[in-house]
Amino acid sequence: KNAVAGASEEVPVSTLDECMERFGWKGIDFMKIDAEGEEENILAGGARFFAQESPLIEFEYKAGAEVNMGLVEAFERMGFSCYRLVPGLNLLIPFPAGTAADGYLLNLFCCKPDRAAELNRRGILATAEDLETARKQTIPLQSSHDWRNALAGCEWCRALLSVWSENSTQNPCPELEAALGMFFFSHDTSFPHALRVAAMERSLQGLREICAKDATGLSECTRARVAREFGLRQEAVASLGALTNKILAEKQVNPRAPFLL
C-alpha cells in the first residue's frame, strides 16, 4: 500500500521467477531495477531468473543519502560484476565492492562474464584485465592530440589560440600539455577503449597535480571538465568551487594558458 493524501490502493506484485515462467522469458539483454530500496527482495524473488539469464542490469546504487553497497555484494555473490559509466567516453569500467563512490553516483551496472565479454568486443565495456594492461602501457600521443591541433576547430577558443601559443613559448608547462594531450587521446576512437580510459585517468591525475602545486589560470576549469567526463562529478563541483573562490578573491581571470570549458 502506498498512501498519498490519505488514500491507498492495493496492487498485485509478482516475482521475476513467476514472470519468467508465466511469459516464457528467454534471452533478456537488458533490465533496469529501481525499486526504492526493495532491490534485494527482487533478487531473492528472481534466483532462477538471475541464474539462467545474463542481462546487463542497471540498478539504483544510491537513494537519497543512502548507499546500498549490500546490493553490489549481493550481485557479486550471484556471479555479476559491477561497473560504472564513464559518461565522457560512454564506456563501462569496473566498480568492485568496496570502491569509494562519487557523491553524485546514483546508478551502477552489472553483468556476468559472458555479457561483459560481448560488451567488451563491442567497445562498450572495459574489463579489469584490459584496464590493468592499459595502465602499464605508454600512451602513443600523436600530433592530432596536441591542444594546438585539437582545439583549432573550436570556435570559442579561436581568439585565444595565438595568446596560448605565445604563453606556451614564454612560460612552458609540459605537465599541462601532457594532461591535455591525454584528454584528447581518450576521445580518439581509433585506439582501444581500455587505453582511452587509461589516458583519461592520467589526464585527470596530471591536472590534480597541477592544481595542487600551482592553480594558475583556469586549470581548475580544465580539471572540472575532465573529472565530469570521467564520472567524478563531486570532484568537478569542488574544482569549480575552488575556481570561483579564486576569481572572487583576485577579481580577475587569467585565460593565457590553454584550458577546457
PDB file of N, CA and C in Angstrom, residues 63-101:
ATOM      1  N   ALA A  63      19.926   5.923  -3.060  1.00  0.00           N
ATOM      2  CA  ALA A  63      18.616   6.560  -2.984  1.00  0.00           C
ATOM      3  C   ALA A  63      18.669   7.597  -1.874  1.00  0.00           C
ATOM      4  N   GLY A  64      18.556   8.875  -2.234  1.00  0.00           N
ATOM      5  CA  GLY A  64      18.726   9.919  -1.237  1.00  0.00           C
ATOM      6  C   GLY A  64      20.169   9.937  -0.767  1.00  0.00           C
ATOM      7  N   ALA A  65      20.354   9.838   0.534  1.00  0.00           N
ATOM      8  CA  ALA A  65      21.706   9.820   1.096  1.00  0.00           C
ATOM      9  C   ALA A  65      22.189   8.401   1.367  1.00  0.00           C
ATOM     10  N   GLU A  66      21.342   7.409   1.112  1.00  0.00           N
ATOM     11  CA  GLU A  66      21.682   6.019   1.445  1.00  0.00           C
ATOM     12  C   GLU A  66      22.381   5.322   0.285  1.00  0.00           C
ATOM     13  N   VAL A  67      23.551   4.741   0.572  1.00  0.00           N
ATOM     14  CA  VAL A  67      24.291   3.954  -0.409  1.00  0.00           C
ATOM     15  C   VAL A  67      24.045   2.478  -0.129  1.00  0.00           C
ATOM     16  N   ASN A  68      23.667   1.737  -1.165  1.00  0.00           N
ATOM     17  CA  ASN A  68      23.327   0.323  -0.999  1.00  0.00           C
ATOM     18  C   ASN A  68      24.484  -0.562  -1.449  1.00  0.00           C
ATOM     19  N   MET A  69      25.565  -0.569  -0.672  1.00  0.00           N
ATOM     20  CA  MET A  69      26.706  -1.413  -1.020  1.00  0.00           C
ATOM     21  C   MET A  69      26.354  -2.886  -0.882  1.00  0.00           C
ATOM     22  N   GLY A  70      25.376  -3.194  -0.022  1.00  0.00           N
ATOM     23  CA  GLY A  70      24.954  -4.583   0.112  1.00  0.00           C
ATOM     24  C   GLY A  70      24.407  -5.154  -1.175  1.00  0.00           C
ATOM     25  N   LEU A  71      23.803  -4.312  -2.012  1.00  0.00           N
ATOM     26  CA  LEU A  71      23.287  -4.776  -3.296  1.00  0.00           C
ATOM     27  C   LEU A  71      24.426  -5.136  -4.240  1.00  0.00           C
ATOM     28  N   VAL A  72      25.505  -4.337  -4.223  1.00  0.00           N
ATOM     29  CA  VAL A  72      26.693  -4.665  -5.022  1.00  0.00           C
ATOM     30  C   VAL A  72      27.224  -6.035  -4.611  1.00  0.00           C
ATOM     31  N   GLU A  73      27.324  -6.263  -3.306  1.00  0.00           N
ATOM     32  CA  GLU A  73      27.830  -7.542  -2.802  1.00  0.00           C
ATOM     33  C   GLU A  73      26.885  -8.688  -3.147  1.00  0.00           C
ATOM     34  N   ALA A  74      25.571  -8.422  -3.097  1.00  0.00           N
ATOM     35  CA  ALA A  74      24.593  -9.461  -3.430  1.00  0.00           C
ATOM     36  C   ALA A  74      24.717  -9.867  -4.894  1.00  0.00           C
ATOM     37  N   PHE A  75      24.881  -8.903  -5.783  1.00  0.00           N
ATOM     38  CA  PHE A  75      25.061  -9.218  -7.198  1.00  0.00           C
ATOM     39  C   PHE A  75      26.343 -10.020  -7.411  1.00  0.00           C
ATOM     40  N   GLU A  76      27.401  -9.643  -6.709  1.00  0.00           N
ATOM     41  CA  GLU A  76      28.675 -10.346  -6.886  1.00  0.00           C
ATOM     42  C   GLU A  76      28.569 -11.789  -6.420  1.00  0.00           C
ATOM     43  N   ARG A  77      27.796 -12.047  -5.375  1.00  0.00           N
ATOM     44  CA  ARG A  77      27.587 -13.425  -4.919  1.00  0.00           C
ATOM     45  C   ARG A  77      26.850 -14.253  -5.965  1.00  0.00           C
ATOM     46  N   MET A  78      26.085 -13.590  -6.825  1.00  0.00           N
ATOM     47  CA  MET A  78      25.336 -14.271  -7.875  1.00  0.00           C
ATOM     48  C   MET A  78      26.129 -14.378  -9.173  1.00  0.00           C
ATOM     49  N   GLY A  79      27.393 -13.941  -9.144  1.00  0.00           N
ATOM     50  CA  GLY A  79      28.235 -14.057 -10.332  1.00  0.00           C
ATOM     51  C   GLY A  79      28.234 -12.843 -11.233  1.00  0.00           C
ATOM     52  N   PHE A  80      27.663 -11.726 -10.761  1.00  0.00           N
ATOM     53  CA  PHE A  80      27.626 -10.494 -11.538  1.00  0.00           C
ATOM     54  C   PHE A  80      28.721  -9.549 -11.041  1.00  0.00           C
ATOM     55  N   SER A  81      29.489  -8.982 -11.956  1.00  0.00           N
ATOM     56  CA  SER A  81      30.474  -7.957 -11.613  1.00  0.00           C
ATOM     57  C   SER A  81      29.870  -6.591 -11.886  1.00  0.00           C
ATOM     58  N   CYS A  82      30.226  -5.615 -11.052  1.00  0.00           N
ATOM     59  CA  CYS A  82      29.621  -4.284 -11.149  1.00  0.00           C
ATOM     60  C   CYS A  82      30.522  -3.309 -11.905  1.00  0.00           C
ATOM     61  N   TYR A  83      29.881  -2.374 -12.580  1.00  0.00           N
ATOM     62  CA  TYR A  83      30.561  -1.385 -13.408  1.00  0.00           C
ATOM     63  C   TYR A  83      29.884  -0.027 -13.219  1.00  0.00           C
ATOM     64  N   ARG A  84      30.654   1.025 -13.491  1.00  0.00           N
ATOM     65  CA  ARG A  84      30.073   2.367 -13.523  1.00  0.00           C
ATOM     66  C   ARG A  84      30.337   2.984 -14.890  1.00  0.00           C
ATOM     67  N   LEU A  85      29.533   3.977 -15.216  1.00  0.00           N
ATOM     68  CA  LEU A  85      29.646   4.630 -16.509  1.00  0.00           C
ATOM     69  C   LEU A  85      30.700   5.733 -16.484  1.00  0.00           C
ATOM     70  N   VAL A  86      31.518   5.782 -17.518  1.00  0.00           N
ATOM     71  CA  VAL A  86      32.397   6.928 -17.780  1.00  0.00           C
ATOM     72  C   VAL A  86      31.668   7.747 -18.846  1.00  0.00           C
ATOM     73  N   PRO A  87      30.909   8.770 -18.440  1.00  0.00           N
ATOM     74  CA  PRO A  87      29.998   9.438 -19.384  1.00  0.00           C
ATOM     75  C   PRO A  87      30.684  10.101 -20.562  1.00  0.00           C
ATOM     76  N   GLY A  88      31.891  10.634 -20.361  1.00  0.00           N
ATOM     77  CA  GLY A  88      32.575  11.302 -21.461  1.00  0.00           C
ATOM     78  C   GLY A  88      32.977  10.365 -22.572  1.00  0.00           C
ATOM     79  N   LEU A  89      33.148   9.083 -22.252  1.00  0.00           N
ATOM     80  CA  LEU A  89      33.550   8.093 -23.246  1.00  0.00           C
ATOM     81  C   LEU A  89      32.437   7.093 -23.549  1.00  0.00           C
ATOM     82  N   ASN A  90      31.343   7.173 -22.809  1.00  0.00           N
ATOM     83  CA  ASN A  90      30.226   6.240 -22.970  1.00  0.00           C
ATOM     84  C   ASN A  90      30.693   4.796 -22.827  1.00  0.00           C
ATOM     85  N   LEU A  91      31.517   4.559 -21.805  1.00  0.00           N
ATOM     86  CA  LEU A  91      32.084   3.243 -21.536  1.00  0.00           C
ATOM     87  C   LEU A  91      31.802   2.833 -20.092  1.00  0.00           C
ATOM     88  N   LEU A  92      31.687   1.533 -19.868  1.00  0.00           N
ATOM     89  CA  LEU A  92      31.561   0.996 -18.519  1.00  0.00           C
ATOM     90  C   LEU A  92      32.922   0.508 -18.043  1.00  0.00           C
ATOM     91  N   ILE A  93      33.264   0.834 -16.778  1.00  0.00           N
ATOM     92  CA  ILE A  93      34.515   0.355 -16.189  1.00  0.00           C
ATOM     93  C   ILE A  93      34.196  -0.327 -14.864  1.00  0.00           C
ATOM     94  N   PRO A  94      35.061  -1.222 -14.401  1.00  0.00           N
ATOM     95  CA  PRO A  94      34.774  -1.997 -13.184  1.00  0.00           C
ATOM     96  C   PRO A  94      34.542  -1.128 -11.956  1.00  0.00           C
ATOM     97  N   PHE A  95      33.606  -1.602 -11.117  1.00  0.00           N
ATOM     98  CA  PHE A  95      33.296  -0.957  -9.845  1.00  0.00           C
ATOM     99  C   PHE A  95      33.140  -2.067  -8.804  1.00  0.00           C
ATOM    100  N   PRO A  96      34.261  -2.638  -8.337  1.00  0.00           N
ATOM    101  CA  PRO A  96      34.174  -3.740  -7.375  1.00  0.00           C
ATOM    102  C   PRO A  96      33.665  -3.285  -6.023  1.00  0.00           C
ATOM    103  N   ALA A  97      33.134  -4.218  -5.250  1.00  0.00           N
ATOM    104  CA  ALA A  97      32.641  -3.914  -3.907  1.00  0.00           C
ATOM    105  C   ALA A  97      33.761  -3.275  -3.089  1.00  0.00           C
ATOM    106  N   GLY A  98      33.427  -2.241  -2.330  1.00  0.00           N
ATOM    107  CA  GLY A  98      34.410  -1.553  -1.518  1.00  0.00           C
ATOM    108  C   GLY A  98      34.995  -0.321  -2.178  1.00  0.00           C
ATOM    109  N   THR A  99      34.638  -0.079  -3.460  1.00  0.00           N
ATOM    110  CA  THR A  99      35.139   1.094  -4.162  1.00  0.00           C
ATOM    111  C   THR A  99      34.547   2.369  -3.560  1.00  0.00           C
ATOM    112  N   ALA A 100      35.385   3.376  -3.358  1.00  0.00           N
ATOM    113  CA  ALA A 100      34.893   4.670  -2.881  1.00  0.00           C
ATOM    114  C   ALA A 100      34.118   5.337  -4.006  1.00  0.00           C
ATOM    115  N   ALA A 101      32.853   5.666  -3.741  1.00  0.00           N
ATOM    116  CA  ALA A 101      31.980   6.175  -4.790  1.00  0.00           C
ATOM    117  C   ALA A 101      31.921   7.689  -4.801  1.00  0.00           C
TER     118      ALA A 101
END
